[in-house]
Amino acid sequence: RATQLALAARPYSTRMSEVVASLASRVTPGPQSPKLLAGTGKDDTHLIVVVTGDRGLAGAFNSNIVRNVRRKADELRAQGKTVLFYIAGRKGKPVLQRLYPKAIIAEYDTSQTRSPTYEEAQAIAKDVLDRYAADGVDVVHLAYALFKSTLVQEPVIDQIIPVAPAEAPAGETAKAGIAPAAVEYEPDEEEILADLLPRNIAVQIYHALLENQAGFYGSQMTAMDNATRNAGDMINRLSIQYNRQRQAAITTELVEIISGAEAL
């Protein structure tokens, strides 16, 4: 079920990000430009939303996400940037709190629901947007594990604020220098963007939660299968060792009895 939910959400989130990225490529940076599209004009402070699981016993699933986040944070800090963390999932907090003291500005408890909901994603998105507006954050990244299969989960980090512009078109259209089509808003540009941009953030976070859940269950199944197989192998080795010692003890007793009988 987790896999079906993750796969069903992919087309919607992908198309939503493509539409918003297309709009971002047409926005001229300026004081009147939406900050969620054009940004603040700086990239000094970065906020990384770290989505992990709430439980362990899933192999390296959570540690791979945290390791990827650490790599990204160290790269940004090496460039002189300030890095902050927003934690969604209990397993991401201990390591980041130990390595980056006072860098965690907020956390969201995702352990209260069995399956991620869009309302939960909306709550996280609203909190992130409030902190983006009030805490001087310039760029927001979303870190999670992209579900590939029950054996493979790929840790990724996507920039969600400001929206990365769509890549320039390739082929003959780009070579000819043809300008992209104009965008007309109906009924009103500000009204549409005011609803579309926060919705896109919530959709991307919801997508990350679903991908994480599917990846977590797949990793947990693999880890438990490996643990069961290893336990079976250990039981077999111990059984063989026990039988050998038992046989050796029986043989020793028989030799002692035979030796005693011959002595008599």
PDB file of C-alpha atoms in Angstrom:
ATOM      1  CA  ARG A   1       0.000   0.000   0.000  1.00  0.00           C
ATOM      2  CA  ALA A   2       2.849   2.380   0.820  1.00  0.00           C
ATOM      3  CA  THR A   3       4.403   1.698  -2.586  1.00  0.00           C
ATOM      4  CA  GLN A   4       1.096   2.285  -4.358  1.00  0.00           C
ATOM      5  CA  LEU A   5       0.601   5.609  -2.565  1.00  0.00           C
ATOM      6  CA  ALA A   6       4.132   6.772  -3.412  1.00  0.00           C
ATOM      7  CA  LEU A   7       3.829   5.802  -7.077  1.00  0.00           C
ATOM      8  CA  ALA A   8       0.373   7.373  -7.375  1.00  0.00           C
ATOM      9  CA  ALA A   9       1.633  10.706  -5.981  1.00  0.00           C
ATOM     10  CA  ARG A  10       4.659  10.957  -8.279  1.00  0.00           C
ATOM     11  CA  PRO A  11       2.918  12.170 -11.477  1.00  0.00           C
ATOM     12  CA  TYR A  12       1.019  14.884  -9.609  1.00  0.00           C
ATOM     13  CA  SER A  13       4.058  16.185  -7.685  1.00  0.00           C
ATOM     14  CA  THR A  14       6.262  15.994 -10.791  1.00  0.00           C
ATOM     15  CA  ARG A  15       3.788  17.906 -12.930  1.00  0.00           C
ATOM     16  CA  MET A  16       3.225  20.460 -10.186  1.00  0.00           C
ATOM     17  CA  SER A  17       6.971  21.108  -9.853  1.00  0.00           C
ATOM     18  CA  GLU A  18       7.292  21.411 -13.647  1.00  0.00           C
ATOM     19  CA  VAL A  19       4.513  23.998 -13.817  1.00  0.00           C
ATOM     20  CA  VAL A  20       5.951  26.064 -10.981  1.00  0.00           C
ATOM     21  CA  ALA A  21       9.484  25.788 -12.425  1.00  0.00           C
ATOM     22  CA  SER A  22       8.136  27.014 -15.761  1.00  0.00           C
ATOM     23  CA  LEU A  23       6.584  30.011 -14.022  1.00  0.00           C
ATOM     24  CA  ALA A  24       9.841  30.683 -12.174  1.00  0.00           C
ATOM     25  CA  SER A  25      11.735  30.836 -15.460  1.00  0.00           C
ATOM     26  CA  ARG A  26       9.423  33.654 -16.613  1.00  0.00           C
ATOM     27  CA  VAL A  27       9.620  35.748 -13.451  1.00  0.00           C
ATOM     28  CA  THR A  28      11.816  38.848 -13.600  1.00  0.00           C
ATOM     29  CA  PRO A  29      13.507  39.315 -10.204  1.00  0.00           C
ATOM     30  CA  GLY A  30      12.377  42.491  -8.515  1.00  0.00           C
ATOM     31  CA  PRO A  31      10.772  43.922  -5.365  1.00  0.00           C
ATOM     32  CA  GLN A  32       7.301  42.881  -6.546  1.00  0.00           C
ATOM     33  CA  SER A  33       8.277  39.323  -7.482  1.00  0.00           C
ATOM     34  CA  PRO A  34       6.919  36.522  -5.263  1.00  0.00           C
ATOM     35  CA  LYS A  35       9.697  35.459  -2.899  1.00  0.00           C
ATOM     36  CA  LEU A  36       8.736  31.802  -3.221  1.00  0.00           C
ATOM     37  CA  LEU A  37       9.567  32.063  -6.948  1.00  0.00           C
ATOM     38  CA  ALA A  38      12.295  34.692  -7.180  1.00  0.00           C
ATOM     39  CA  GLY A  39      13.818  34.283  -3.728  1.00  0.00           C
ATOM     40  CA  THR A  40      15.072  36.981  -1.367  1.00  0.00           C
ATOM     41  CA  GLY A  41      17.968  37.988  -3.581  1.00  0.00           C
ATOM     42  CA  LYS A  42      20.473  36.302  -1.232  1.00  0.00           C
ATOM     43  CA  ASP A  43      21.580  32.775  -0.421  1.00  0.00           C
ATOM     44  CA  ASP A  44      23.292  33.309   2.917  1.00  0.00           C
ATOM     45  CA  THR A  45      21.015  31.190   5.107  1.00  0.00           C
ATOM     46  CA  HIS A  46      19.889  27.708   4.078  1.00  0.00           C
ATOM     47  CA  LEU A  47      17.210  25.638   5.790  1.00  0.00           C
ATOM     48  CA  ILE A  48      17.214  21.880   5.201  1.00  0.00           C
ATOM     49  CA  VAL A  49      13.974  20.022   5.920  1.00  0.00           C
ATOM     50  CA  VAL A  50      15.162  16.542   6.913  1.00  0.00           C
ATOM     51  CA  VAL A  51      12.516  13.824   6.485  1.00  0.00           C
ATOM     52  CA  THR A  52      13.462  10.523   8.146  1.00  0.00           C
ATOM     53  CA  GLY A  53      11.683   7.604   9.752  1.00  0.00           C
ATOM     54  CA  ASP A  54      10.430   7.451  13.323  1.00  0.00           C
ATOM     55  CA  ARG A  55      11.657   3.913  13.955  1.00  0.00           C
ATOM     56  CA  GLY A  56      14.808   1.914  13.491  1.00  0.00           C
ATOM     57  CA  LEU A  57      15.446  -1.708  12.496  1.00  0.00           C
ATOM     58  CA  ALA A  58      15.580  -0.599   8.856  1.00  0.00           C
ATOM     59  CA  GLY A  59      19.230  -1.097   8.013  1.00  0.00           C
ATOM     60  CA  ALA A  60      21.007   2.027   6.812  1.00  0.00           C
ATOM     61  CA  PHE A  61      17.835   3.810   5.668  1.00  0.00           C
ATOM     62  CA  ASN A  62      17.880   6.676   8.174  1.00  0.00           C
ATOM     63  CA  SER A  63      21.663   6.939   8.366  1.00  0.00           C
ATOM     64  CA  ASN A  64      21.912   7.302   4.567  1.00  0.00           C
ATOM     65  CA  ILE A  65      19.543  10.284   4.621  1.00  0.00           C
ATOM     66  CA  VAL A  66      21.432  11.918   7.487  1.00  0.00           C
ATOM     67  CA  ARG A  67      24.779  11.239   5.803  1.00  0.00           C
ATOM     68  CA  ASN A  68      23.577  12.946   2.624  1.00  0.00           C
ATOM     69  CA  VAL A  69      22.333  15.923   4.660  1.00  0.00           C
ATOM     70  CA  ARG A  70      25.666  16.178   6.468  1.00  0.00           C
ATOM     71  CA  ARG A  71      27.496  16.225   3.146  1.00  0.00           C
ATOM     72  CA  LYS A  72      25.257  19.020   1.844  1.00  0.00           C
ATOM     73  CA  ALA A  73      25.521  21.011   5.079  1.00  0.00           C
ATOM     74  CA  ASP A  74      29.309  20.738   5.142  1.00  0.00           C
ATOM     75  CA  GLU A  75      29.504  21.942   1.527  1.00  0.00           C
ATOM     76  CA  LEU A  76      27.361  24.983   2.326  1.00  0.00           C
ATOM     77  CA  ARG A  77      29.255  25.776   5.518  1.00  0.00           C
ATOM     78  CA  ALA A  78      32.538  25.554   3.613  1.00  0.00           C
ATOM     79  CA  GLN A  79      31.169  28.304   1.333  1.00  0.00           C
ATOM     80  CA  GLY A  80      30.452  30.507   4.337  1.00  0.00           C
ATOM     81  CA  LYS A  81      26.698  29.838   4.431  1.00  0.00           C
ATOM     82  CA  THR A  82      24.582  29.458   7.548  1.00  0.00           C
ATOM     83  CA  VAL A  83      22.808  26.087   7.685  1.00  0.00           C
ATOM     84  CA  LEU A  84      19.689  25.390   9.743  1.00  0.00           C
ATOM     85  CA  PHE A  85      17.643  22.202  10.087  1.00  0.00           C
ATOM     86  CA  TYR A  86      13.935  21.433  10.316  1.00  0.00           C
ATOM     87  CA  ILE A  87      13.430  17.839  11.472  1.00  0.00           C
ATOM     88  CA  ALA A  88      10.454  15.704  10.410  1.00  0.00           C
ATOM     89  CA  GLY A  89      10.983  12.235  11.876  1.00  0.00           C
ATOM     90  CA  ARG A  90      12.674  11.278  15.129  1.00  0.00           C
ATOM     91  CA  LYS A  91      15.659   9.401  13.706  1.00  0.00           C
ATOM     92  CA  GLY A  92      17.211  12.473  12.094  1.00  0.00           C
ATOM     93  CA  LYS A  93      17.602  14.509  15.268  1.00  0.00           C
ATOM     94  CA  PRO A  94      20.272  12.802  17.458  1.00  0.00           C
ATOM     95  CA  VAL A  95      23.163  12.876  14.960  1.00  0.00           C
ATOM     96  CA  LEU A  96      22.426  16.366  13.612  1.00  0.00           C
ATOM     97  CA  GLN A  97      21.991  17.755  17.110  1.00  0.00           C
ATOM     98  CA  ARG A  98      25.343  16.314  18.142  1.00  0.00           C
ATOM     99  CA  LEU A  99      27.233  17.535  15.053  1.00  0.00           C
ATOM    100  CA  TYR A 100      25.503  20.907  14.596  1.00  0.00           C
ATOM    101  CA  PRO A 101      24.569  22.279  18.029  1.00  0.00           C
ATOM    102  CA  LYS A 102      21.830  24.934  17.980  1.00  0.00           C
ATOM    103  CA  ALA A 103      21.276  24.468  14.214  1.00  0.00           C
ATOM    104  CA  ILE A 104      17.938  22.659  14.638  1.00  0.00           C
ATOM    105  CA  ILE A 105      15.301  25.403  14.730  1.00  0.00           C
ATOM    106  CA  ALA A 106      12.196  23.191  14.790  1.00  0.00           C
ATOM    107  CA  GLU A 107      10.929  19.636  14.560  1.00  0.00           C
ATOM    108  CA  TYR A 108       7.629  18.039  13.625  1.00  0.00           C
ATOM    109  CA  ASP A 109       6.377  14.831  15.237  1.00  0.00           C
ATOM    110  CA  THR A 110       5.320  12.444  12.480  1.00  0.00           C
ATOM    111  CA  SER A 111       4.918   9.414  14.750  1.00  0.00           C
ATOM    112  CA  GLN A 112       1.266  10.077  15.585  1.00  0.00           C
ATOM    113  CA  THR A 113      -0.101   8.854  12.226  1.00  0.00           C
ATOM    114  CA  ARG A 114       0.313   5.409  10.718  1.00  0.00           C
ATOM    115  CA  SER A 115       0.361   6.771   7.161  1.00  0.00           C
ATOM    116  CA  PRO A 116       1.330  10.282   5.954  1.00  0.00           C
ATOM    117  CA  THR A 117      -1.591  12.560   5.167  1.00  0.00           C
ATOM    118  CA  TYR A 118      -1.839  15.697   3.074  1.00  0.00           C
ATOM    119  CA  GLU A 119      -3.008  17.597   6.149  1.00  0.00           C
ATOM    120  CA  GLU A 120       0.223  16.628   7.886  1.00  0.00           C
ATOM    121  CA  ALA A 121       2.213  17.865   4.884  1.00  0.00           C
ATOM    122  CA  GLN A 122       0.237  21.121   4.907  1.00  0.00           C
ATOM    123  CA  ALA A 123       1.071  21.651   8.580  1.00  0.00           C
ATOM    124  CA  ILE A 124       4.787  21.131   7.930  1.00  0.00           C
ATOM    125  CA  ALA A 125       4.658  23.387   4.857  1.00  0.00           C
ATOM    126  CA  LYS A 126       2.907  26.160   6.802  1.00  0.00           C
ATOM    127  CA  ASP A 127       5.507  25.981   9.572  1.00  0.00           C
ATOM    128  CA  VAL A 128       8.356  26.071   7.052  1.00  0.00           C
ATOM    129  CA  LEU A 129       6.814  29.015   5.188  1.00  0.00           C
ATOM    130  CA  ASP A 130       6.333  30.940   8.434  1.00  0.00           C
ATOM    131  CA  ARG A 131       9.982  30.418   9.325  1.00  0.00           C
ATOM    132  CA  TYR A 132      11.052  31.334   5.806  1.00  0.00           C
ATOM    133  CA  ALA A 133       9.262  34.646   6.196  1.00  0.00           C
ATOM    134  CA  ALA A 134      10.286  35.369   9.804  1.00  0.00           C
ATOM    135  CA  ASP A 135      13.699  33.773  10.453  1.00  0.00           C
ATOM    136  CA  GLY A 136      15.669  35.301   7.594  1.00  0.00           C
ATOM    137  CA  VAL A 137      15.949  32.065   5.598  1.00  0.00           C
ATOM    138  CA  ASP A 138      16.989  32.530   1.966  1.00  0.00           C
ATOM    139  CA  VAL A 139      16.904  28.980   0.556  1.00  0.00           C
ATOM    140  CA  VAL A 140      14.958  25.888   1.655  1.00  0.00           C
ATOM    141  CA  HIS A 141      15.970  22.319   0.730  1.00  0.00           C
ATOM    142  CA  LEU A 142      14.005  19.091   1.187  1.00  0.00           C
ATOM    143  CA  ALA A 143      15.956  15.939   2.072  1.00  0.00           C
ATOM    144  CA  TYR A 144      14.353  12.490   1.879  1.00  0.00           C
ATOM    145  CA  ALA A 145      14.830   9.021   0.363  1.00  0.00           C
ATOM    146  CA  LEU A 146      13.474   8.403  -3.128  1.00  0.00           C
ATOM    147  CA  PHE A 147      11.915   4.943  -3.349  1.00  0.00           C
ATOM    148  CA  LYS A 148      13.388   2.828  -6.135  1.00  0.00           C
ATOM    149  CA  SER A 149      12.609  -0.700  -4.965  1.00  0.00           C
ATOM    150  CA  THR A 150      12.469  -2.695  -1.748  1.00  0.00           C
ATOM    151  CA  LEU A 151      16.253  -3.042  -2.038  1.00  0.00           C
ATOM    152  CA  VAL A 152      17.168   0.461  -3.240  1.00  0.00           C
ATOM    153  CA  GLN A 153      16.296   3.843  -1.723  1.00  0.00           C
ATOM    154  CA  GLU A 154      18.160   6.870  -3.046  1.00  0.00           C
ATOM    155  CA  PRO A 155      18.741   9.818  -0.655  1.00  0.00           C
ATOM    156  CA  VAL A 156      18.052  13.095  -2.481  1.00  0.00           C
ATOM    157  CA  ILE A 157      17.994  16.796  -1.611  1.00  0.00           C
ATOM    158  CA  ASP A 158      15.722  19.089  -3.665  1.00  0.00           C
ATOM    159  CA  GLN A 159      15.538  22.861  -3.505  1.00  0.00           C
ATOM    160  CA  ILE A 160      11.927  23.889  -2.949  1.00  0.00           C
ATOM    161  CA  ILE A 161      12.305  27.592  -2.069  1.00  0.00           C
ATOM    162  CA  PRO A 162      12.935  29.540  -4.211  1.00  0.00           C
ATOM    163  CA  VAL A 163      11.744  27.323  -7.023  1.00  0.00           C
ATOM    164  CA  ALA A 164      14.569  26.390  -9.366  1.00  0.00           C
ATOM    165  CA  PRO A 165      13.733  27.712 -12.885  1.00  0.00           C
ATOM    166  CA  ALA A 166      13.024  25.161 -15.598  1.00  0.00           C
ATOM    167  CA  GLU A 167      15.957  24.281 -17.839  1.00  0.00           C
ATOM    168  CA  ALA A 168      16.182  26.051 -21.178  1.00  0.00           C
ATOM    169  CA  PRO A 169      14.496  24.133 -24.013  1.00  0.00           C
ATOM    170  CA  ALA A 170      16.807  22.046 -26.124  1.00  0.00           C
ATOM    171  CA  GLY A 171      16.845  21.343 -29.847  1.00  0.00           C
ATOM    172  CA  GLU A 172      15.958  23.533 -32.783  1.00  0.00           C
ATOM    173  CA  THR A 173      13.643  25.799 -30.778  1.00  0.00           C
ATOM    174  CA  ALA A 174      16.436  26.789 -28.438  1.00  0.00           C
ATOM    175  CA  LYS A 175      18.913  27.211 -31.298  1.00  0.00           C
ATOM    176  CA  ALA A 176      16.539  29.463 -33.156  1.00  0.00           C
ATOM    177  CA  GLY A 177      16.287  31.715 -30.130  1.00  0.00           C
ATOM    178  CA  ILE A 178      12.510  31.522 -29.976  1.00  0.00           C
ATOM    179  CA  ALA A 179      11.182  33.098 -26.779  1.00  0.00           C
ATOM    180  CA  PRO A 180       9.001  30.959 -24.512  1.00  0.00           C
ATOM    181  CA  ALA A 181       5.260  31.409 -24.722  1.00  0.00           C
ATOM    182  CA  ALA A 182       3.708  34.199 -22.691  1.00  0.00           C
ATOM    183  CA  VAL A 183       1.710  33.279 -19.619  1.00  0.00           C
ATOM    184  CA  GLU A 184      -1.708  34.810 -19.019  1.00  0.00           C
ATOM    185  CA  TYR A 185      -3.288  34.560 -15.578  1.00  0.00           C
ATOM    186  CA  GLU A 186      -7.015  34.307 -15.016  1.00  0.00           C
ATOM    187  CA  PRO A 187      -8.537  35.719 -12.886  1.00  0.00           C
ATOM    188  CA  ASP A 188      -5.510  37.370 -11.238  1.00  0.00           C
ATOM    189  CA  GLU A 189      -1.783  36.618 -11.125  1.00  0.00           C
ATOM    190  CA  GLU A 190      -1.307  37.408  -7.434  1.00  0.00           C
ATOM    191  CA  GLU A 191      -4.357  35.372  -6.409  1.00  0.00           C
ATOM    192  CA  ILE A 192      -3.252  32.323  -8.401  1.00  0.00           C
ATOM    193  CA  LEU A 193       0.357  32.414  -7.234  1.00  0.00           C
ATOM    194  CA  ALA A 194      -0.703  33.020  -3.631  1.00  0.00           C
ATOM    195  CA  ASP A 195      -2.580  29.696  -3.738  1.00  0.00           C
ATOM    196  CA  LEU A 196      -0.327  27.749  -6.120  1.00  0.00           C
ATOM    197  CA  LEU A 197       3.078  28.359  -4.538  1.00  0.00           C
ATOM    198  CA  PRO A 198       2.260  27.268  -0.949  1.00  0.00           C
ATOM    199  CA  ARG A 199       0.297  24.332  -2.389  1.00  0.00           C
ATOM    200  CA  ASN A 200       3.380  23.273  -4.338  1.00  0.00           C
ATOM    201  CA  ILE A 201       5.468  23.255  -1.139  1.00  0.00           C
ATOM    202  CA  ALA A 202       2.856  21.095   0.612  1.00  0.00           C
ATOM    203  CA  VAL A 203       2.674  18.718  -2.375  1.00  0.00           C
ATOM    204  CA  GLN A 204       6.449  18.278  -2.486  1.00  0.00           C
ATOM    205  CA  ILE A 205       6.581  17.594   1.260  1.00  0.00           C
ATOM    206  CA  TYR A 206       3.676  15.138   0.966  1.00  0.00           C
ATOM    207  CA  HIS A 207       5.507  13.411  -1.877  1.00  0.00           C
ATOM    208  CA  ALA A 208       8.645  13.185   0.284  1.00  0.00           C
ATOM    209  CA  LEU A 209       6.673  11.688   3.198  1.00  0.00           C
ATOM    210  CA  LEU A 210       5.133   9.024   0.948  1.00  0.00           C
ATOM    211  CA  GLU A 211       8.453   8.183  -0.707  1.00  0.00           C
ATOM    212  CA  ASN A 212      10.064   7.923   2.721  1.00  0.00           C
ATOM    213  CA  GLN A 213       7.385   5.608   4.048  1.00  0.00           C
ATOM    214  CA  ALA A 214       7.655   3.246   1.077  1.00  0.00           C
ATOM    215  CA  GLY A 215      11.450   3.299   1.280  1.00  0.00           C
ATOM    216  CA  PHE A 216      11.390   2.725   5.039  1.00  0.00           C
ATOM    217  CA  TYR A 217       9.132  -0.318   4.779  1.00  0.00           C
ATOM    218  CA  GLY A 218      11.207  -1.716   1.924  1.00  0.00           C
ATOM    219  CA  SER A 219      14.428  -1.222   3.864  1.00  0.00           C
ATOM    220  CA  GLN A 220      12.849  -2.677   7.000  1.00  0.00           C
ATOM    221  CA  MET A 221      11.648  -5.756   5.116  1.00  0.00           C
ATOM    222  CA  THR A 222      15.123  -6.266   3.683  1.00  0.00           C
ATOM    223  CA  ALA A 223      16.768  -5.784   7.082  1.00  0.00           C
ATOM    224  CA  MET A 224      14.382  -8.197   8.796  1.00  0.00           C
ATOM    225  CA  ASP A 225      14.826 -10.771   6.030  1.00  0.00           C
ATOM    226  CA  ASN A 226      18.605 -10.521   6.394  1.00  0.00           C
ATOM    227  CA  ALA A 227      18.307 -10.766  10.185  1.00  0.00           C
ATOM    228  CA  THR A 228      16.093 -13.870   9.891  1.00  0.00           C
ATOM    229  CA  ARG A 229      18.497 -15.469   7.433  1.00  0.00           C
ATOM    230  CA  ASN A 230      21.498 -14.659   9.640  1.00  0.00           C
ATOM    231  CA  ALA A 231      19.702 -16.038  12.705  1.00  0.00           C
ATOM    232  CA  GLY A 232      18.924 -19.255  10.825  1.00  0.00           C
ATOM    233  CA  ASP A 233      22.561 -19.604   9.762  1.00  0.00           C
ATOM    234  CA  MET A 234      23.689 -19.028  13.345  1.00  0.00           C
ATOM    235  CA  ILE A 235      21.254 -21.645  14.655  1.00  0.00           C
ATOM    236  CA  ASN A 236      22.556 -24.149  12.096  1.00  0.00           C
ATOM    237  CA  ARG A 237      26.186 -23.474  13.050  1.00  0.00           C
ATOM    238  CA  LEU A 238      25.407 -23.766  16.772  1.00  0.00           C
ATOM    239  CA  SER A 239      23.432 -26.976  16.182  1.00  0.00           C
ATOM    240  CA  ILE A 240      26.367 -28.531  14.336  1.00  0.00           C
ATOM    241  CA  GLN A 241      28.759 -27.402  17.077  1.00  0.00           C
ATOM    242  CA  TYR A 242      26.448 -28.806  19.777  1.00  0.00           C
ATOM    243  CA  ASN A 243      26.084 -32.161  17.999  1.00  0.00           C
ATOM    244  CA  ARG A 244      29.852 -32.430  17.563  1.00  0.00           C
ATOM    245  CA  GLN A 245      30.474 -31.746  21.255  1.00  0.00           C
ATOM    246  CA  ARG A 246      27.712 -34.150  22.229  1.00  0.00           C
ATOM    247  CA  GLN A 247      29.133 -36.833  19.966  1.00  0.00           C
ATOM    248  CA  ALA A 248      32.622 -36.218  21.360  1.00  0.00           C
ATOM    249  CA  ALA A 249      31.319 -36.569  24.929  1.00  0.00           C
ATOM    250  CA  ILE A 250      29.536 -39.846  24.071  1.00  0.00           C
ATOM    251  CA  THR A 251      32.633 -41.178  22.357  1.00  0.00           C
ATOM    252  CA  THR A 252      34.780 -40.263  25.378  1.00  0.00           C
ATOM    253  CA  GLU A 253      32.396 -42.062  27.757  1.00  0.00           C
ATOM    254  CA  LEU A 254      32.370 -45.169  25.552  1.00  0.00           C
ATOM    255  CA  VAL A 255      36.176 -45.228  25.423  1.00  0.00           C
ATOM    256  CA  GLU A 256      36.357 -44.942  29.232  1.00  0.00           C
ATOM    257  CA  ILE A 257      33.826 -47.781  29.670  1.00  0.00           C
ATOM    258  CA  ILE A 258      35.660 -50.027  27.204  1.00  0.00           C
ATOM    259  CA  SER A 259      39.027 -49.216  28.802  1.00  0.00           C
ATOM    260  CA  GLY A 260      37.642 -50.005  32.272  1.00  0.00           C
ATOM    261  CA  ALA A 261      36.130 -53.299  31.072  1.00  0.00           C
ATOM    262  CA  GLU A 262      39.439 -54.348  29.513  1.00  0.00           C
ATOM    263  CA  ALA A 263      41.299 -53.460  32.702  1.00  0.00           C
ATOM    264  CA  LEU A 264      39.070 -55.821  34.649  1.00  0.00           C
TER     265      LEU A 264
END
